[in-house]
PDB file of C-alpha atoms in Angstrom:
ATOM      1  CA  UNK Q   1      25.187   8.249  -7.270  1.00 91.00           C
ATOM      2  CA  UNK Q   2      22.820   6.608 -10.147  1.00 92.00           C
ATOM      3  CA  UNK Q   3      23.422   3.078  -8.658  1.00 94.00           C
ATOM      4  CA  UNK Q   4      22.264   3.955  -5.298  1.00 95.00           C
ATOM      5  CA  UNK Q   5      19.344   5.935  -6.038  1.00 94.00           C
ATOM      6  CA  UNK Q   6      18.206   3.236  -8.218  1.00 95.00           C
ATOM      7  CA  UNK Q   7      18.711   0.670  -5.776  1.00 96.00           C
ATOM      8  CA  UNK Q   8      17.066   2.571  -2.949  1.00 95.00           C
ATOM      9  CA  UNK Q   9      14.312   3.131  -5.125  1.00 96.00           C
ATOM     10  CA  UNK Q  10      13.819  -0.250  -6.372  1.00 95.00           C
ATOM     11  CA  UNK Q  11      14.081  -1.661  -2.746  1.00 95.00           C
ATOM     12  CA  UNK Q  12      11.494   0.875  -1.434  1.00 95.00           C
ATOM     13  CA  UNK Q  13       8.981  -0.185  -4.327  1.00 95.00           C
ATOM     14  CA  UNK Q  14       9.499  -4.001  -3.124  1.00 94.00           C
ATOM     15  CA  UNK Q  15       9.131  -3.033   0.553  1.00 95.00           C
ATOM     16  CA  UNK Q  16       5.837  -0.997  -0.363  1.00 93.00           C
ATOM     17  CA  UNK Q  17       4.514  -3.789  -2.634  1.00 93.00           C
ATOM     18  CA  UNK Q  18       5.591  -6.818  -0.377  1.00 94.00           C
ATOM     19  CA  UNK Q  19       4.212  -5.157   2.658  1.00 94.00           C
ATOM     20  CA  UNK Q  20       0.924  -4.241   1.180  1.00 93.00           C
ATOM     21  CA  UNK Q  21       0.492  -7.996  -0.494  1.00 95.00           C
ATOM     22  CA  UNK Q  22       1.543  -9.408   3.285  1.00 96.00           C
ATOM     23  CA  UNK Q  23      -0.711  -7.177   5.301  1.00 95.00           C
ATOM     24  CA  UNK Q  24      -3.639  -8.012   2.729  1.00 95.00           C
ATOM     25  CA  UNK Q  25      -2.894 -11.734   2.808  1.00 97.00           C
ATOM     26  CA  UNK Q  26      -2.728 -11.836   6.647  1.00 97.00           C
ATOM     27  CA  UNK Q  27      -5.688  -9.619   7.279  1.00 97.00           C
ATOM     28  CA  UNK Q  28      -7.831 -11.933   4.978  1.00 98.00           C
ATOM     29  CA  UNK Q  29      -6.696 -15.178   6.584  1.00 98.00           C
ATOM     30  CA  UNK Q  30      -7.389 -13.576  10.217  1.00 98.00           C
ATOM     31  CA  UNK Q  31     -10.909 -12.585   9.039  1.00 98.00           C
ATOM     32  CA  UNK Q  32     -11.549 -15.776   7.965  1.00 98.00           C
ATOM     33  CA  UNK Q  33     -11.395 -17.390  11.073  1.00 98.00           C
ATOM     34  CA  UNK Q  34     -14.114 -15.070  12.410  1.00 98.00           C
ATOM     35  CA  UNK Q  35     -12.373 -15.266  15.890  1.00 98.00           C
ATOM     36  CA  UNK Q  36     -11.898 -11.682  17.678  1.00 98.00           C
ATOM     37  CA  UNK Q  37      -8.846 -12.497  19.531  1.00 98.00           C
ATOM     38  CA  UNK Q  38      -7.072 -13.768  16.125  1.00 98.00           C
ATOM     39  CA  UNK Q  39      -8.183 -10.917  14.228  1.00 98.00           C
ATOM     40  CA  UNK Q  40      -7.304  -8.322  17.169  1.00 97.00           C
ATOM     41  CA  UNK Q  41      -3.804  -9.934  17.051  1.00 98.00           C
ATOM     42  CA  UNK Q  42      -3.479 -10.051  13.370  1.00 98.00           C
ATOM     43  CA  UNK Q  43      -4.614  -6.448  12.847  1.00 97.00           C
ATOM     44  CA  UNK Q  44      -2.578  -5.219  15.622  1.00 97.00           C
ATOM     45  CA  UNK Q  45       0.269  -6.525  13.908  1.00 97.00           C
ATOM     46  CA  UNK Q  46      -0.731  -5.093  10.650  1.00 96.00           C
ATOM     47  CA  UNK Q  47      -1.012  -1.448  12.006  1.00 95.00           C
ATOM     48  CA  UNK Q  48       2.722  -1.775  13.292  1.00 96.00           C
ATOM     49  CA  UNK Q  49       3.784  -2.964   9.696  1.00 95.00           C
ATOM     50  CA  UNK Q  50       1.797  -0.329   8.018  1.00 93.00           C
ATOM     51  CA  UNK Q  51       3.478   2.350  10.298  1.00 92.00           C
ATOM     52  CA  UNK Q  52       7.000   0.847   9.931  1.00 94.00           C
ATOM     53  CA  UNK Q  53       7.227  -0.033   6.548  1.00 94.00           C
ATOM     54  CA  UNK Q  54       4.586   1.106   4.225  1.00 92.00           C
ATOM     55  CA  UNK Q  55       4.636   4.626   5.601  1.00 92.00           C
ATOM     56  CA  UNK Q  56       8.456   4.795   5.611  1.00 93.00           C
ATOM     57  CA  UNK Q  57       8.467   3.502   1.633  1.00 93.00           C
ATOM     58  CA  UNK Q  58       5.608   5.774   0.939  1.00 93.00           C
ATOM     59  CA  UNK Q  59       7.658   9.041   1.817  1.00 93.00           C
ATOM     60  CA  UNK Q  60      10.719   7.672   0.587  1.00 94.00           C
ATOM     61  CA  UNK Q  61       9.564   6.340  -2.946  1.00 95.00           C
ATOM     62  CA  UNK Q  62       8.957  10.117  -4.475  1.00 95.00           C
ATOM     63  CA  UNK Q  63      12.112  11.749  -3.017  1.00 95.00           C
ATOM     64  CA  UNK Q  64      14.296   9.120  -4.585  1.00 96.00           C
ATOM     65  CA  UNK Q  65      12.594   8.727  -7.723  1.00 95.00           C
ATOM     66  CA  UNK Q  66      12.640  12.392  -8.156  1.00 95.00           C
ATOM     67  CA  UNK Q  67      16.068  12.532  -7.273  1.00 96.00           C
ATOM     68  CA  UNK Q  68      16.898   9.555  -9.509  1.00 96.00           C
ATOM     69  CA  UNK Q  69      15.226  11.235 -12.659  1.00 95.00           C
ATOM     70  CA  UNK Q  70      17.201  14.429 -11.790  1.00 95.00           C
ATOM     71  CA  UNK Q  71      20.407  12.545 -11.967  1.00 96.00           C
ATOM     72  CA  UNK Q  72      19.550  10.375 -14.944  1.00 96.00           C
ATOM     73  CA  UNK Q  73      18.322  13.438 -17.063  1.00 95.00           C
ATOM     74  CA  UNK Q  74      14.538  12.038 -17.396  1.00 95.00           C
ATOM     75  CA  UNK Q  75      12.382  15.180 -16.921  1.00 94.00           C
ATOM     76  CA  UNK Q  76       9.532  15.022 -14.654  1.00 94.00           C
ATOM     77  CA  UNK Q  77       7.016  15.987 -17.209  1.00 94.00           C
ATOM     78  CA  UNK Q  78       7.563  12.494 -19.088  1.00 94.00           C
ATOM     79  CA  UNK Q  79       4.456  10.724 -19.644  1.00 95.00           C
ATOM     80  CA  UNK Q  80       5.489   7.621 -18.008  1.00 96.00           C
ATOM     81  CA  UNK Q  81       6.726   9.681 -14.927  1.00 96.00           C
ATOM     82  CA  UNK Q  82       3.455  11.789 -14.680  1.00 96.00           C
ATOM     83  CA  UNK Q  83       1.239   8.486 -14.982  1.00 96.00           C
ATOM     84  CA  UNK Q  84       3.337   6.989 -12.688  1.00 96.00           C
ATOM     85  CA  UNK Q  85       2.766   9.877 -10.274  1.00 96.00           C
ATOM     86  CA  UNK Q  86      -0.881   9.884 -10.736  1.00 96.00           C
ATOM     87  CA  UNK Q  87      -1.320   6.606  -9.815  1.00 97.00           C
ATOM     88  CA  UNK Q  88       0.901   7.131  -6.868  1.00 96.00           C
ATOM     89  CA  UNK Q  89      -1.723   9.495  -5.640  1.00 96.00           C
ATOM     90  CA  UNK Q  90      -4.569   7.128  -6.729  1.00 97.00           C
ATOM     91  CA  UNK Q  91      -3.033   4.441  -4.371  1.00 95.00           C
ATOM     92  CA  UNK Q  92      -2.405   6.938  -1.603  1.00 94.00           C
ATOM     93  CA  UNK Q  93      -6.123   8.115  -1.899  1.00 96.00           C
ATOM     94  CA  UNK Q  94      -7.103   4.220  -1.347  1.00 96.00           C
ATOM     95  CA  UNK Q  95      -4.251   3.576   1.498  1.00 93.00           C
ATOM     96  CA  UNK Q  96      -4.818   6.298   3.769  1.00 93.00           C
ATOM     97  CA  UNK Q  97      -8.488   5.637   4.690  1.00 96.00           C
ATOM     98  CA  UNK Q  98      -7.483   1.980   4.889  1.00 95.00           C
ATOM     99  CA  UNK Q  99      -4.921   2.804   7.664  1.00 93.00           C
ATOM    100  CA  UNK Q 100      -7.973   4.375   9.682  1.00 95.00           C
ATOM    101  CA  UNK Q 101      -9.811   1.446   8.684  1.00 97.00           C
ATOM    102  CA  UNK Q 102      -7.427  -0.989  10.167  1.00 97.00           C
ATOM    103  CA  UNK Q 103      -7.086   0.827  13.329  1.00 97.00           C
ATOM    104  CA  UNK Q 104     -10.583   0.825  13.810  1.00 98.00           C
ATOM    105  CA  UNK Q 105     -10.843  -2.978  12.769  1.00 98.00           C
ATOM    106  CA  UNK Q 106      -8.095  -3.827  15.535  1.00 98.00           C
ATOM    107  CA  UNK Q 107     -10.164  -1.752  18.032  1.00 98.00           C
ATOM    108  CA  UNK Q 108     -13.516  -3.495  17.072  1.00 98.00           C
ATOM    109  CA  UNK Q 109     -11.939  -6.848  17.216  1.00 98.00           C
ATOM    110  CA  UNK Q 110      -9.863  -5.837  20.486  1.00 98.00           C
ATOM    111  CA  UNK Q 111     -13.349  -4.921  22.017  1.00 98.00           C
ATOM    112  CA  UNK Q 112     -15.132  -7.937  21.144  1.00 98.00           C
ATOM    113  CA  UNK Q 113     -12.180 -10.400  22.283  1.00 98.00           C
ATOM    114  CA  UNK Q 114     -12.044  -8.564  25.590  1.00 97.00           C
ATOM    115  CA  UNK Q 115     -15.767  -8.980  26.171  1.00 98.00           C
ATOM    116  CA  UNK Q 116     -15.879 -12.884  24.930  1.00 97.00           C
ATOM    117  CA  UNK Q 117     -18.105 -11.431  22.171  1.00 97.00           C
ATOM    118  CA  UNK Q 118     -18.114 -12.204  18.419  1.00 97.00           C
ATOM    119  CA  UNK Q 119     -16.870  -9.529  16.012  1.00 98.00           C
ATOM    120  CA  UNK Q 120     -19.524  -6.984  15.596  1.00 98.00           C
ATOM    121  CA  UNK Q 121     -21.749  -5.875  12.494  1.00 98.00           C
ATOM    122  CA  UNK Q 122     -19.583  -2.603  12.371  1.00 98.00           C
ATOM    123  CA  UNK Q 123     -16.073  -4.740  11.846  1.00 98.00           C
ATOM    124  CA  UNK Q 124     -18.035  -6.907   9.009  1.00 98.00           C
ATOM    125  CA  UNK Q 125     -19.033  -3.357   7.270  1.00 98.00           C
ATOM    126  CA  UNK Q 126     -15.784  -1.842   7.584  1.00 98.00           C
ATOM    127  CA  UNK Q 127     -13.861  -4.914   6.497  1.00 98.00           C
ATOM    128  CA  UNK Q 128     -15.786  -5.184   3.319  1.00 98.00           C
ATOM    129  CA  UNK Q 129     -14.416  -1.640   2.588  1.00 98.00           C
ATOM    130  CA  UNK Q 130     -11.128  -2.376   3.440  1.00 97.00           C
ATOM    131  CA  UNK Q 131     -10.940  -5.340   1.157  1.00 97.00           C
ATOM    132  CA  UNK Q 132     -12.643  -3.274  -1.735  1.00 97.00           C
ATOM    133  CA  UNK Q 133     -10.099  -0.579  -1.448  1.00 97.00           C
ATOM    134  CA  UNK Q 134      -7.089  -2.864  -1.829  1.00 94.00           C
ATOM    135  CA  UNK Q 135      -7.819  -3.666  -5.623  1.00 95.00           C
ATOM    136  CA  UNK Q 136      -7.431  -0.131  -7.198  1.00 96.00           C
ATOM    137  CA  UNK Q 137      -4.569   0.304  -4.810  1.00 94.00           C
ATOM    138  CA  UNK Q 138      -3.003  -3.089  -5.780  1.00 93.00           C
ATOM    139  CA  UNK Q 139      -3.879  -2.475  -9.571  1.00 95.00           C
ATOM    140  CA  UNK Q 140      -2.332   1.014  -9.231  1.00 96.00           C
ATOM    141  CA  UNK Q 141       1.165  -0.226  -7.522  1.00 94.00           C
ATOM    142  CA  UNK Q 142       1.123  -2.906 -10.325  1.00 95.00           C
ATOM    143  CA  UNK Q 143       0.715  -0.421 -13.222  1.00 96.00           C
ATOM    144  CA  UNK Q 144       3.597   1.903 -11.538  1.00 96.00           C
ATOM    145  CA  UNK Q 145       5.863  -1.185 -11.539  1.00 94.00           C
ATOM    146  CA  UNK Q 146       5.051  -1.742 -15.272  1.00 96.00           C
ATOM    147  CA  UNK Q 147       5.761   1.795 -16.358  1.00 96.00           C
ATOM    148  CA  UNK Q 148       8.872   1.870 -14.309  1.00 94.00           C
ATOM    149  CA  UNK Q 149      10.176  -1.004 -15.866  1.00 94.00           C
ATOM    150  CA  UNK Q 150       9.151  -0.095 -19.560  1.00 96.00           C
ATOM    151  CA  UNK Q 151       9.333   3.553 -19.509  1.00 95.00           C
ATOM    152  CA  UNK Q 152       6.974   3.885 -22.660  1.00 96.00           C
ATOM    153  CA  UNK Q 153       6.532   6.910 -24.356  1.00 93.00           C
ATOM    154  CA  UNK Q 154       3.310   8.340 -23.393  1.00 93.00           C
ATOM    155  CA  UNK Q 155       2.069  11.556 -24.996  1.00 87.00           C
ATOM    156  CA  UNK Q 156       0.644  14.293 -22.672  1.00 83.00           C
ATOM    157  CA  UNK Q 157      -2.580  16.247 -23.817  1.00 71.00           C
TER     158      UNK Q 157
END
């Protein structure tokens, strides 16, 4: 059972990290075109990818992680596990608003593309927030990877 749980947990983390990186890359590349139709199409795809892949992995990761810890015998109060969970919450605090921002970016781009207009100022304001929120989320996930791989001894106060 441990091998299956470990496999599912690792695959889930790869999906979470990979989808996030892919979404970021394609959104940035679409944004750079400043073309409303391109941004509309890519943002629409990004919203679907987030719903299918990221959201599924977000739900499965803590479940498989807790189950794996139980099977292996790691107490959930281990410092590296607690810090991983804190970083997971931090990631979520930045990811959840991004989901709604992506929906709004898509809608703004669709509206502009339908009207034959340029992307509106509201799009660019939201895009800057979307872009900025990616950094703490990405760094938190990278730190979680490090913690999971190294399982350092971290004393809790």
